[in-house]
Short mmCIF file of N, CA and C in Angstrom, two decimals:
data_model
loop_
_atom_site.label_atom_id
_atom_site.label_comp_id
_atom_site.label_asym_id
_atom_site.label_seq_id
_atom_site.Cartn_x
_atom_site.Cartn_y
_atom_site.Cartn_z
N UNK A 187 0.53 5.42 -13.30
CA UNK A 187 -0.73 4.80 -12.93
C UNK A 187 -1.54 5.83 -12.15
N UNK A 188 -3.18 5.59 -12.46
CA UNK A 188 -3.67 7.17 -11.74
C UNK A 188 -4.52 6.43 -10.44
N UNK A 189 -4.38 7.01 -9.35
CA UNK A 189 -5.72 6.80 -8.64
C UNK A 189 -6.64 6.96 -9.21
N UNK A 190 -7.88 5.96 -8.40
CA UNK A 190 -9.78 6.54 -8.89
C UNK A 190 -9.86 7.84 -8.51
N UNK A 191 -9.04 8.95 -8.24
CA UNK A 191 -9.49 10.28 -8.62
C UNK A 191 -9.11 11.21 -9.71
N UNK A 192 -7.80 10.20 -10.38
CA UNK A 192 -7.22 10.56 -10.97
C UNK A 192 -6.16 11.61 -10.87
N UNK A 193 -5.56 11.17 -9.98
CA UNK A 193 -4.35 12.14 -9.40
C UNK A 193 -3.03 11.41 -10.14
N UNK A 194 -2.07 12.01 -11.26
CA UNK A 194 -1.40 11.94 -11.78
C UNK A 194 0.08 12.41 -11.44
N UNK A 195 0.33 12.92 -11.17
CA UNK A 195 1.65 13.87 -10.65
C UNK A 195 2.54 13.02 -10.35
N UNK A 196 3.94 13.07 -10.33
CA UNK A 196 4.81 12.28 -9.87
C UNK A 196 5.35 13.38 -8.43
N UNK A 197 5.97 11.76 -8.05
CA UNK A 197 5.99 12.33 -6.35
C UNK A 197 7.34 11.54 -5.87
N UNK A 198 8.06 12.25 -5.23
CA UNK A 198 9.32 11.59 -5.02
C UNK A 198 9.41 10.33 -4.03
N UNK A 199 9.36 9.29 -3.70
CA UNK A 199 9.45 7.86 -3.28
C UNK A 199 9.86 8.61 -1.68
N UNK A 200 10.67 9.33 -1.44
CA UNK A 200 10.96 10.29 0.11
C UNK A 200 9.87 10.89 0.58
N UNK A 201 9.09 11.49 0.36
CA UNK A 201 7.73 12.05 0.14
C UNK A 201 6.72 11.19 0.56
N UNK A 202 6.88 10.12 0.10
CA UNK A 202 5.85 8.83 0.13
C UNK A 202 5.75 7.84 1.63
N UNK A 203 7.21 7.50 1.80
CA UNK A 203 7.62 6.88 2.54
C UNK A 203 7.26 8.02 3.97
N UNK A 204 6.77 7.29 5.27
CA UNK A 204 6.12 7.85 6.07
C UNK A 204 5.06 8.22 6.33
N UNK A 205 4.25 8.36 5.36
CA UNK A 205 2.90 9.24 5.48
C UNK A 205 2.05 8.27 5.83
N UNK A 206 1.28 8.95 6.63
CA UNK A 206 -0.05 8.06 7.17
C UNK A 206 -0.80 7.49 6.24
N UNK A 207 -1.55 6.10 6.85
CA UNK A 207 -3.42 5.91 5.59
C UNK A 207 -4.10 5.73 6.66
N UNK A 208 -5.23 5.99 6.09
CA UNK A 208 -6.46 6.24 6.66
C UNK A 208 -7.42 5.24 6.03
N UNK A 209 -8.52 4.46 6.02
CA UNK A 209 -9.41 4.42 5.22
C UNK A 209 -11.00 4.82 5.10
N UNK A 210 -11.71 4.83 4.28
CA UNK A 210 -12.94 5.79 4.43
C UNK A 210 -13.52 6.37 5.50
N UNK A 211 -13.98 5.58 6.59
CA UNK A 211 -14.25 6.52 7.80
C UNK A 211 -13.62 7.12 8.25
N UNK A 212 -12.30 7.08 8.29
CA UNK A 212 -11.61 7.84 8.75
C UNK A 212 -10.77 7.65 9.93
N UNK A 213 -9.94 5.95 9.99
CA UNK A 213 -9.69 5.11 11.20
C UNK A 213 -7.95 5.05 10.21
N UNK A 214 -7.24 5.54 11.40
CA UNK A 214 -5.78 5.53 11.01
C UNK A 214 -5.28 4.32 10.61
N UNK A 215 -4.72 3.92 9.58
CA UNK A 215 -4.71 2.10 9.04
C UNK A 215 -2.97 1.85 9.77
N UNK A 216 -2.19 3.26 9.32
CA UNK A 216 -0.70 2.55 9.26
C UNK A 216 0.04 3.63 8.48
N UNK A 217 1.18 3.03 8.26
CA UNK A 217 1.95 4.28 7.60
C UNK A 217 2.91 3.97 6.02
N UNK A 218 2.99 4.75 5.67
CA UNK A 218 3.57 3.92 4.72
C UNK A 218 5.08 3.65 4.77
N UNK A 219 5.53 2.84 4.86
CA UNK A 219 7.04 2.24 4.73
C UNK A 219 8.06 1.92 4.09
N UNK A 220 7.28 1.59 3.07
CA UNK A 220 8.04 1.65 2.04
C UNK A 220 7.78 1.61 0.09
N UNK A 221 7.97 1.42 -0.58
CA UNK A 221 7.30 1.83 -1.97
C UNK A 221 8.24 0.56 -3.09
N UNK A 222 7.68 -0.39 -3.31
CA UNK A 222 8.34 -1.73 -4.40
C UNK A 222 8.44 -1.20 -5.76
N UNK A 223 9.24 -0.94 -6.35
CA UNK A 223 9.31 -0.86 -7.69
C UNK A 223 9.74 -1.94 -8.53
N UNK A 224 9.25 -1.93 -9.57
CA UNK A 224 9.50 -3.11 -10.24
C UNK A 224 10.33 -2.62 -11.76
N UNK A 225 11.96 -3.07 -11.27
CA UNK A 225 12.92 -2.50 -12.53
C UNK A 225 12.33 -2.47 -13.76
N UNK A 226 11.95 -3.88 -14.59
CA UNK A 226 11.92 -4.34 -15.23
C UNK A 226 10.93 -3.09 -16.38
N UNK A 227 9.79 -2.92 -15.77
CA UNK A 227 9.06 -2.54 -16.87
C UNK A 227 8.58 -0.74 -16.01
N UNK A 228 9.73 -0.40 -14.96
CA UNK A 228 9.71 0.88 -14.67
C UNK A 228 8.39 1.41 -13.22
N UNK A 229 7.51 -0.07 -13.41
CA UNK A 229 6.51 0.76 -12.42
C UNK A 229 6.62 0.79 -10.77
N UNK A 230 5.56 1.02 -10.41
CA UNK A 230 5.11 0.78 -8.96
C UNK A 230 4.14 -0.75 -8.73
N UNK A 231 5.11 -2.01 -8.29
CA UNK A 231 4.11 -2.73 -7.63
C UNK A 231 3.72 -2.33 -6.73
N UNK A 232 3.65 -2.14 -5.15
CA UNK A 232 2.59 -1.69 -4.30
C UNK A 232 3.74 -1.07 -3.34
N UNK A 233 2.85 -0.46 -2.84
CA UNK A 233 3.17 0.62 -1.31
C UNK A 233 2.73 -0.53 -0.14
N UNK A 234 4.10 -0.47 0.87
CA UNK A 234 3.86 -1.78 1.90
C UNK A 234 3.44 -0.44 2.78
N UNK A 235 2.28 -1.25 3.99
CA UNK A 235 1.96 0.05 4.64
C UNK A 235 2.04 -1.38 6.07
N UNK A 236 2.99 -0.39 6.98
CA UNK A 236 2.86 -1.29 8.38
C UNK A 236 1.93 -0.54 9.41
N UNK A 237 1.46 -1.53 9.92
CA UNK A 237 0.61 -1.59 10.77
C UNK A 237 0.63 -2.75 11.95
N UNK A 238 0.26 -2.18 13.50
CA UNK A 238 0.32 -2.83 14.17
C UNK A 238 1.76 -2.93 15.02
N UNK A 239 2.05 -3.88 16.36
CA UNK A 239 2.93 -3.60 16.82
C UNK A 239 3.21 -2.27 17.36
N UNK A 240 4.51 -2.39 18.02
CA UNK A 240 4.87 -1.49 18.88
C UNK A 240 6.57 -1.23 18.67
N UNK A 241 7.28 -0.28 18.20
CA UNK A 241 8.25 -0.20 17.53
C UNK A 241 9.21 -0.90 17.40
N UNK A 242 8.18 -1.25 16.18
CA UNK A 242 8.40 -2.39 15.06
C UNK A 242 8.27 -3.85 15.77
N UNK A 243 7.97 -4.23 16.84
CA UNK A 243 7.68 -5.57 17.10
C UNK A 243 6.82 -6.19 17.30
N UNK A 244 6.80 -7.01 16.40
CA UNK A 244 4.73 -7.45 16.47
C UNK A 244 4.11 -6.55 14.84
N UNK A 245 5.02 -5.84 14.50
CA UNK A 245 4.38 -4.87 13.16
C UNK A 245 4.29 -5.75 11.84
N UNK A 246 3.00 -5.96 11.51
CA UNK A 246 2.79 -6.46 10.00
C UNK A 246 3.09 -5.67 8.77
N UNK A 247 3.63 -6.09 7.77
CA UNK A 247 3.46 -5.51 6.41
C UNK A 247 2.23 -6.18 5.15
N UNK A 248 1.80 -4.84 4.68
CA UNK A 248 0.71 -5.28 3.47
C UNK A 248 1.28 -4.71 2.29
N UNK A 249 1.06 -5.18 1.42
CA UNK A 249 1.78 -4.96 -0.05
C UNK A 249 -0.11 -4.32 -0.41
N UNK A 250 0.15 -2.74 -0.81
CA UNK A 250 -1.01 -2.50 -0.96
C UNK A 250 -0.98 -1.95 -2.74
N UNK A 251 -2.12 -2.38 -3.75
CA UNK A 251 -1.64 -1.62 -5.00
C UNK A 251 -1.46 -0.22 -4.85
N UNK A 252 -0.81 0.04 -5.18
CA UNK A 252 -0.78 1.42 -5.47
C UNK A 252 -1.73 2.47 -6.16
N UNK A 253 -2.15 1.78 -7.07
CA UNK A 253 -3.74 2.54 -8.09
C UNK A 253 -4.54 2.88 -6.71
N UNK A 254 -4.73 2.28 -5.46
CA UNK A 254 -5.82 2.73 -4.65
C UNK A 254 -5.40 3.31 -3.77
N UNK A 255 -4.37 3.99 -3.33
CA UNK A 255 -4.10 5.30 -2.53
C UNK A 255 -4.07 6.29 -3.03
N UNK A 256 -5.10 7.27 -2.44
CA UNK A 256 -5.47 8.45 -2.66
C UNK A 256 -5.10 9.27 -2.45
N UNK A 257 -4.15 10.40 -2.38
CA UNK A 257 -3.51 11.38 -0.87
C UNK A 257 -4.88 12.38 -0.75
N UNK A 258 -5.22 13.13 0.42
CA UNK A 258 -6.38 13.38 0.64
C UNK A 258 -5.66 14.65 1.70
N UNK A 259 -5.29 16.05 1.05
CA UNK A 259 -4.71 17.44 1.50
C UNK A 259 -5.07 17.05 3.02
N UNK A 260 -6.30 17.66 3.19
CA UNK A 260 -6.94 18.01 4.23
C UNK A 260 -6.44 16.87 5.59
N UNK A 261 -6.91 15.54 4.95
CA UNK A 261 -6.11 14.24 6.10
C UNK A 261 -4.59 14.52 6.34
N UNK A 262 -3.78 14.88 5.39
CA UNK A 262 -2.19 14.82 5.39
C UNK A 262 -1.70 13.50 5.32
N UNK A 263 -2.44 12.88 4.51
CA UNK A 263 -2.22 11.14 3.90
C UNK A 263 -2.97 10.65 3.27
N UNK A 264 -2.93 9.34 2.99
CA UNK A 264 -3.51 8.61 1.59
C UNK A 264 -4.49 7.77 2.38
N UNK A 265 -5.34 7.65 1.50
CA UNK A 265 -6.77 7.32 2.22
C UNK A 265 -7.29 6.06 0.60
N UNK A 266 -7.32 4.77 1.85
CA UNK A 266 -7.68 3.72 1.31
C UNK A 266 -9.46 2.95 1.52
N UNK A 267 -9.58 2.32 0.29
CA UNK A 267 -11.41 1.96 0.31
C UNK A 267 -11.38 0.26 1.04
N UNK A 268 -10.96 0.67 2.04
CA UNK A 268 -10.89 -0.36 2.59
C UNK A 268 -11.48 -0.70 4.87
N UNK A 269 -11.99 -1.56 5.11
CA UNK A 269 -12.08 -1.10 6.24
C UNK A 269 -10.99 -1.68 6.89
N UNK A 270 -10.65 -1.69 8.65
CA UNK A 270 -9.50 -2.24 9.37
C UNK A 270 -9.58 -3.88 8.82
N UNK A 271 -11.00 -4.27 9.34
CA UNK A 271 -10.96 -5.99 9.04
C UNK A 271 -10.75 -6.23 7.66
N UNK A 272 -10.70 -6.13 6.48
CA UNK A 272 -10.23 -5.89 5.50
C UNK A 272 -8.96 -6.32 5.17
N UNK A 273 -8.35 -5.36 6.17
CA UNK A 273 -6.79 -4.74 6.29
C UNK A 273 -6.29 -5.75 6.79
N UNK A 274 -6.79 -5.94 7.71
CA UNK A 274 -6.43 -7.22 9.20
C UNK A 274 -6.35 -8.68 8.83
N UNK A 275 -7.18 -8.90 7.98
CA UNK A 275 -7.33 -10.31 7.13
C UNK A 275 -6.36 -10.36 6.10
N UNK A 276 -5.93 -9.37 5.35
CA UNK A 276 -5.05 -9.33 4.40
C UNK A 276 -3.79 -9.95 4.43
N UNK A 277 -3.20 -10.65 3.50
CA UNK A 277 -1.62 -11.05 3.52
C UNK A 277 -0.90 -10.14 4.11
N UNK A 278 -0.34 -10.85 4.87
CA UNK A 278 0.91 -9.92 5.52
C UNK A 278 1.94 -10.82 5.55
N UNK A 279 3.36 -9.90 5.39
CA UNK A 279 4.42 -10.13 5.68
C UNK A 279 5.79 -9.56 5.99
N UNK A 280 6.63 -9.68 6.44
CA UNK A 280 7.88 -9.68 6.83
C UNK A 280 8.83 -8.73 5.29
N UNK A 281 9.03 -7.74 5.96
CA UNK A 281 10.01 -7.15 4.78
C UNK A 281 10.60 -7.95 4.31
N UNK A 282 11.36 -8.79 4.11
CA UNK A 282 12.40 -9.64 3.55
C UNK A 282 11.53 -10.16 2.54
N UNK A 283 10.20 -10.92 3.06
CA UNK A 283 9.10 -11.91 2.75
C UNK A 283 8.69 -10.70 1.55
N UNK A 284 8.55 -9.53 1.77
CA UNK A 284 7.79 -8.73 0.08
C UNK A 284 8.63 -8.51 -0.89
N UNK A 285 10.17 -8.85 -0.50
CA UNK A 285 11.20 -8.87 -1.52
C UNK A 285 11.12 -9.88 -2.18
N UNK A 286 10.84 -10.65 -1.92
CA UNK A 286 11.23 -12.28 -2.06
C UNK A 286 10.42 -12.86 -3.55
N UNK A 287 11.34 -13.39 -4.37
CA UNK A 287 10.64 -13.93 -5.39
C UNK A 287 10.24 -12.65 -5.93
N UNK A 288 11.14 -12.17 -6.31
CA UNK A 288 10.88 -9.88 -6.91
C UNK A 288 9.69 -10.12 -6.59
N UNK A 289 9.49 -9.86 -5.52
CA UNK A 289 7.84 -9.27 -5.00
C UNK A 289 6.68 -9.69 -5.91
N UNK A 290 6.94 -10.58 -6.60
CA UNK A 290 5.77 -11.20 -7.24
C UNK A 290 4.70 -11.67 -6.41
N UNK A 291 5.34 -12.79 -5.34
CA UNK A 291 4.21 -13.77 -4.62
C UNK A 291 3.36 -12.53 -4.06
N UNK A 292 4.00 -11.38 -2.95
CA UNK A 292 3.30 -10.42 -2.80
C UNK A 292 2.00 -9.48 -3.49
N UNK A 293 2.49 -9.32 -4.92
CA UNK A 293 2.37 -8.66 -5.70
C UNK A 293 0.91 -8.98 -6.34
N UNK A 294 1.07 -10.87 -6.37
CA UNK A 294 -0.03 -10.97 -7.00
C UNK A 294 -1.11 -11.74 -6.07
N UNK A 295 -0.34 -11.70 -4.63
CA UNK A 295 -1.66 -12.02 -3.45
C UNK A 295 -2.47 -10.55 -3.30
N UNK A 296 -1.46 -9.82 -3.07
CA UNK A 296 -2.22 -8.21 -2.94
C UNK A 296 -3.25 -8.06 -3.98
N UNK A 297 -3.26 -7.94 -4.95
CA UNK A 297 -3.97 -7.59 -6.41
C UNK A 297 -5.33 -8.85 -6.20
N UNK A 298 -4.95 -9.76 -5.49
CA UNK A 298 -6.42 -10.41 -5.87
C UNK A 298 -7.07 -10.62 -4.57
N UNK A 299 -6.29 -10.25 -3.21
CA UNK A 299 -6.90 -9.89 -2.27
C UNK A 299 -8.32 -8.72 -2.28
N UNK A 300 -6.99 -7.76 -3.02
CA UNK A 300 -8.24 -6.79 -2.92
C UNK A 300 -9.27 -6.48 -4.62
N UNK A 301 -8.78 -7.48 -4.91
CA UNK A 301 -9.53 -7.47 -6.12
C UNK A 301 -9.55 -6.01 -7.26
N UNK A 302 -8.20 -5.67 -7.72
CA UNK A 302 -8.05 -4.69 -8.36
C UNK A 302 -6.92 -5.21 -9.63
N UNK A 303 -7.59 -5.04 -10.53
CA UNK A 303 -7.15 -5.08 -11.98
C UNK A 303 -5.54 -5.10 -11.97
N UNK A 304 -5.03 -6.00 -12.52
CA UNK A 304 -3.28 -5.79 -12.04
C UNK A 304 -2.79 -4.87 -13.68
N UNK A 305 -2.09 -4.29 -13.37
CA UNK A 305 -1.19 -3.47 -13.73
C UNK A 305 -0.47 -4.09 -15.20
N UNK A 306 0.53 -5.24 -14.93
CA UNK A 306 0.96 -5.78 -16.01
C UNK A 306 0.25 -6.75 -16.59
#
């Protein structure tokens, strides 16, 4: 799946995990935590990016698509079209909670939260 810049490359899931987002202005969102794959048909449902809290207590998770993280050299992370309130309003949940029901319920609140074309 390509970002809107069309960045193609495969990237190892270790690599991924940790890295900061940002979104357009340039306001640190969160980090990324972790990366859902979905066995079945091989892809990426979304990159959970936590935010908030104080290590880890009080910290939300967002199931974000994946098509809209950008990595952006210069930042040293992936940079989302999104603002904080955006972010802040968004479904959140509990790691356990984005497993749950193979990350579907997640999967397909994320995708119409942010209103991006789903994948399958």
């Amino acid at each position: 799946m390509t970002t809107h810049t069309g960045h193609t490359d495969a990237i190892a899931a270790s690599r991924v995990i940790g890295t900061e987002v940002y979104n357009t202005a340039g306001e640190h969102i969160g980090t990324i935590e972790d990366v859902m794959l979905e066995k079945s048909s091989n892809g990426i449902m979304f990159a959970v990016i936590g935010f908030g809290g104080f290590l880890g207590i009080g910290e939300k998770f967002h199931a974000i698509p994946w098509s809209v993280l950008d990595y952006e050299k210069d930042r040293g992370g992936y940079v989302v079209p999104y603002t904080k309130e955006q972010l802040k309003a968004a479904p959140a949940y509990s790691i356990n909670e984005l497993a749950g029901k193979d990350g579907e319920k997640a999967r397909d609140a994320s995708y119409a939260y942010y209103q991006v074309d789903p994948y399958w």
